[in-house]
Each structure stands twice: as C-alpha cells, then as structure tokens.
GROMACS .gro file of C-alpha atoms in nm:
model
  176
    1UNK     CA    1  24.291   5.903  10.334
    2UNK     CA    2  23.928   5.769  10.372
    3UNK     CA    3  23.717   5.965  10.634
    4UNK     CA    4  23.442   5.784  10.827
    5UNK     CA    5  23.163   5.949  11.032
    6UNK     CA    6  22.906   5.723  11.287
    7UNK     CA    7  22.781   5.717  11.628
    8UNK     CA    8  23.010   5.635  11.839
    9UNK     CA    9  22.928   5.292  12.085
   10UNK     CA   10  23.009   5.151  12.389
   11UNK     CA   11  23.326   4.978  12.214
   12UNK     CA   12  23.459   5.367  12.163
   13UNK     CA   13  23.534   5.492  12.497
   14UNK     CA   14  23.913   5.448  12.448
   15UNK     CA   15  23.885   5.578  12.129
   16UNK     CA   16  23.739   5.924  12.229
   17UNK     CA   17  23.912   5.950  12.571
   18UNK     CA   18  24.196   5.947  12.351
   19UNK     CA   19  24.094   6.214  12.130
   20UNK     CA   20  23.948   6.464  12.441
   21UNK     CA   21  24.261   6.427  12.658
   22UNK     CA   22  24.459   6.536  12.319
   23UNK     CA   23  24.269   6.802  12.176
   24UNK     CA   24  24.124   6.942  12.531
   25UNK     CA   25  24.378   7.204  12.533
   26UNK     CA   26  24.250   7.344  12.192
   27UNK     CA   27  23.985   7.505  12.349
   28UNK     CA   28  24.149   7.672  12.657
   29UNK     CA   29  24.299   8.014  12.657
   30UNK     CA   30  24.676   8.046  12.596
   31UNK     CA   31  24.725   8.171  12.981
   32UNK     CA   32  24.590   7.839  13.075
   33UNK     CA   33  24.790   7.621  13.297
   34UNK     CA   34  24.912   7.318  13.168
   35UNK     CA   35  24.833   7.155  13.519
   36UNK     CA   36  24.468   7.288  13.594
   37UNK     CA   37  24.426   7.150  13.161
   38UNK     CA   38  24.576   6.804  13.288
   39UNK     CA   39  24.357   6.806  13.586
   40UNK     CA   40  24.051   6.872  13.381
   41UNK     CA   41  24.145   6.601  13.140
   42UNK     CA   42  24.217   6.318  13.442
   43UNK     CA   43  23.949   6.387  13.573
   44UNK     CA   44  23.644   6.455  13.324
   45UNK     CA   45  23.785   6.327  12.976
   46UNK     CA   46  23.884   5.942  13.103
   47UNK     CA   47  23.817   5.624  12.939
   48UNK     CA   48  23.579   5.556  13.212
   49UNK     CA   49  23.375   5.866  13.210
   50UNK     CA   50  23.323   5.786  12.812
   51UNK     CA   51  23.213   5.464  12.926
   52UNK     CA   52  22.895   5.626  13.123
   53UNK     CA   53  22.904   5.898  12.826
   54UNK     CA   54  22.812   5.611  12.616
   55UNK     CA   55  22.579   5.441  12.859
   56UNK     CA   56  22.351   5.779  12.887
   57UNK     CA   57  22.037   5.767  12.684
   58UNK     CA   58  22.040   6.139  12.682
   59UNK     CA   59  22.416   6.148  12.539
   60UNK     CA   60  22.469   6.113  12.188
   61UNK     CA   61  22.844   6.114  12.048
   62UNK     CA   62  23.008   6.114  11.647
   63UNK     CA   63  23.315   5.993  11.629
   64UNK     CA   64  23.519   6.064  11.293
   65UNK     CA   65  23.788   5.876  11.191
   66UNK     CA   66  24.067   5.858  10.903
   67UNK     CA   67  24.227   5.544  10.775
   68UNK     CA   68  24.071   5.399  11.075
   69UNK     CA   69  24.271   5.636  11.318
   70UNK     CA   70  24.007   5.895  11.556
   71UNK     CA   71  24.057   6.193  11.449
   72UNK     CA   72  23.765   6.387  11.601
   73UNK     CA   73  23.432   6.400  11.822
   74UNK     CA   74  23.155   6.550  11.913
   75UNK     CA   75  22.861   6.490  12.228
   76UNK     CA   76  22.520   6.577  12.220
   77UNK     CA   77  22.332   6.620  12.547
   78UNK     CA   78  21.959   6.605  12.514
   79UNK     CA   79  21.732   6.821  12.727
   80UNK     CA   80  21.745   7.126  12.952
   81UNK     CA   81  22.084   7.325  13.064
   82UNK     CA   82  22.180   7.277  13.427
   83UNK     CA   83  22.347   7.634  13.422
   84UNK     CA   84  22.147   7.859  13.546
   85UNK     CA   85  22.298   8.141  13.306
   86UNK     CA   86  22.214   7.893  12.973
   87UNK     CA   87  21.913   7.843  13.114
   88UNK     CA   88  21.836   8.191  13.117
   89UNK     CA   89  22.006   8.303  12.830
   90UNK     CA   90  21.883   8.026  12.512
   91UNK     CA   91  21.503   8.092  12.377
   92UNK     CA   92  21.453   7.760  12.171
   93UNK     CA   93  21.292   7.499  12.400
   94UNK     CA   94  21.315   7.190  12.371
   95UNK     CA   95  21.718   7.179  12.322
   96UNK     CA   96  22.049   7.027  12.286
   97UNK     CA   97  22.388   7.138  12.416
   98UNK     CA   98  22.621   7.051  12.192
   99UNK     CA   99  22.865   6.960  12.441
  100UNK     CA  100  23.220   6.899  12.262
  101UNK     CA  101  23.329   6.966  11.946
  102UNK     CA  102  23.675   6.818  11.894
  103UNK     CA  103  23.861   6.753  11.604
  104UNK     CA  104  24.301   6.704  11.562
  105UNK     CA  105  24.446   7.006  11.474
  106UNK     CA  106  24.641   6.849  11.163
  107UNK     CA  107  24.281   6.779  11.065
  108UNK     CA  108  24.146   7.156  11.080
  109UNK     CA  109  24.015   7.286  10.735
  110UNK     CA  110  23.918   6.940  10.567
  111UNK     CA  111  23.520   6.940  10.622
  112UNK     CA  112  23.549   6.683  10.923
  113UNK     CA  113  23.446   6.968  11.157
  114UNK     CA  114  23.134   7.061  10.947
  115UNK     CA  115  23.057   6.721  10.918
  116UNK     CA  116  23.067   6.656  11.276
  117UNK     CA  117  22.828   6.964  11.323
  118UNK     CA  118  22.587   6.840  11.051
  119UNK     CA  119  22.548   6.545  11.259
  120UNK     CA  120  22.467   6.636  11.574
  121UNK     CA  121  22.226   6.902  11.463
  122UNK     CA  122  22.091   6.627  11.288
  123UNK     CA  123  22.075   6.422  11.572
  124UNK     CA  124  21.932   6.701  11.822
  125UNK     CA  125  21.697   6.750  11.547
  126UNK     CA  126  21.522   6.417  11.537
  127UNK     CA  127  21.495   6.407  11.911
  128UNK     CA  128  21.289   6.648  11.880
  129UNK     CA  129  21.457   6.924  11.997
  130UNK     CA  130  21.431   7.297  11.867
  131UNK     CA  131  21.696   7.455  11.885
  132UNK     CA  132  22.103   7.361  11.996
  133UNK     CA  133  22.322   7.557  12.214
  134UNK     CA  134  22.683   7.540  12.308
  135UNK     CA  135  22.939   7.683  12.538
  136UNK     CA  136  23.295   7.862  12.370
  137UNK     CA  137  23.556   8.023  12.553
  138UNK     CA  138  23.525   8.405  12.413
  139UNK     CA  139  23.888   8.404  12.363
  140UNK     CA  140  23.855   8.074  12.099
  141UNK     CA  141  23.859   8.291  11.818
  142UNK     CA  142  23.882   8.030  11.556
  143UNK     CA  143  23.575   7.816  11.734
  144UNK     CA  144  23.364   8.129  11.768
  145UNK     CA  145  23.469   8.199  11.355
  146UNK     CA  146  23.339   7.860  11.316
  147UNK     CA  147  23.016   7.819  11.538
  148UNK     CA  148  22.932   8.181  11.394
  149UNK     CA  149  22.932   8.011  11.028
  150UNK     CA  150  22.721   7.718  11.142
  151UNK     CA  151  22.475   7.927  11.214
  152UNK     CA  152  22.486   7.979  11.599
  153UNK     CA  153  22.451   8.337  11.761
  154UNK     CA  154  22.603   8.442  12.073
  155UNK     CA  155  22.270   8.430  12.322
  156UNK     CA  156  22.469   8.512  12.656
  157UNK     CA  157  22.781   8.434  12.893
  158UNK     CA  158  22.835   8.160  13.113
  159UNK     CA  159  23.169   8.086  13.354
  160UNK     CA  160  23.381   7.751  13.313
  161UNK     CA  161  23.635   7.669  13.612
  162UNK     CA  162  23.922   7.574  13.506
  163UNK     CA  163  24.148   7.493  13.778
  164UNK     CA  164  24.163   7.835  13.992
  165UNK     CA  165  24.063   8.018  13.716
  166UNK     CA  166  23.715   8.070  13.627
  167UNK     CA  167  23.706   8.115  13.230
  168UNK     CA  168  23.476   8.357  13.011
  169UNK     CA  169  23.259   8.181  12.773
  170UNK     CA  170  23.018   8.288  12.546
  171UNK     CA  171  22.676   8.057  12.503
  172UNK     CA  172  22.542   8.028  12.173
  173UNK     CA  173  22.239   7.920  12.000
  174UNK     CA  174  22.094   7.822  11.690
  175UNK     CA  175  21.791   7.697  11.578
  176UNK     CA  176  21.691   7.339  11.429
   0.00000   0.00000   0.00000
C-alpha cells in the first residue's frame, strides 16, 4: 500500500468522477432514494462536469490515491457562498467552501481523510482566505464526528434538494 496525495489536473476528471459517483451515497441519509442519489450523480458528479471543475480558477481539488488506484477527493471553492443561508450564517471573510470531502469507505480510519483536510485548508489558506466552511447533512453522524475534530463548528443550517426531498444540513466553519 503506498498512499499519494496532489492536486488533482485536467488529466483527472475520470479519475474523480469515478470516485464521486461511488462514494456520493456516503453522504445521503439512509431514507434516501437510490434514484433521486443516481440522478444527482448523472447529473452533477460526471466526467464532464470534473472537466470544467478542473478548468475553474476558483476550484481547487486533492485527489488521493493508493497503489495508484483513487481512493478519495476533495474540492475547494474559493470566494463567497451563493446560499443565502451560508452567507448569512459564516463570520470569517474572505472564505472557502470546502465543497466535497470523499474518501472509499474500505479506506475510512487510515489518515487519508485528515490528510485530504490538511490540504485543502492549506490550500484555502494560501489564497488568502480566512476562514473555510462546509455543508453536512445533520444526519451524517460520522462526517459531523469528523468535521467537529478538524476543528469546524456548526455556524447554521442550510437545505440541499435531493430529488423531491429537500435535506437538512448543518453549515460549518472554521477558521484558517
């Protein structure tokens, strides 16, 4: 096993459309339907839309990778919150959303996860931003355990359709 961290490039989109459309439903609450999670996937997670990911100056993604094989993700999105609830609930101007936070379940518990994190505050960090915020389904207990530990608070609520179903999510925030 030899685990490798780096930006991800423009070469990468296959690699990390192949990773979100796996691990998407990680996130999503057990009631979910497995057809509103597919939709989301086809329609958001694609090679393609990784391909203008990539392209975005104001996108940064990690990819991590073992033996070669991705294994785990996360995007950076540089400036301020289009949701009008973030927007009202995070303090720390400038900012970063950290976006998506993926890693292969098999893969839970081994560091990758913190490493990932360590990098994109990093990241937000020398673009100058102050603090990082992120959006977690409040019924991801084992993301919430884990964002807690990295440091970010829960800040506010925010609402995430998903499908008919418009989901519950906390917003938290940490400084840089």
């Amino acid at each position: 096993m030899t685990l490798e961290f780096r930006r991800a490039g423009h070469g990468d989109a296959a690699r990390l459309a192949l990773i979100a459309s796996a691990t998407f439903a990680l996130a999503c609450p057990d009631r979910a339907r497995a057809g509103d999670v597919n939709h989301f996937v086809t329609t958001n997670l694609t090679e393609d839309r990784f391909v203008g990911y990539l392209a975005d100056d104001n996108r940064i993604l990690f990819l991590a990778e073992d033996d070669g094989v991705p294994i785990g993700y996360t995007m950076v999105i540089l400036g301020e919150p289009t949701d009008a609830d973030v927007a009202a609930s995070i303090t720390l101007r400038p900012t970063a959303e950290l976006s998506k936070m993926y890693v292969f379940s098999g893969h839970h518990g081994r560091g990758v996860a913190a490493h990932l994190m360590s990098l994109s505050v990093e990241a937000a960090r020398e673009a100058g931003a102050s603090g990082i915020w992120l959006g977690v389904n409040n019924e991801n207990v084992r993301a919430n355990r884990f964002y807690e530990k990295s440091g970010f608070a829960v800040v506010g609520a925010k609402t995430f359709q998903l499908g008919a179903e418009l989901e519950s999510d906390f917003v938290r925030e940490r400084a840089l």
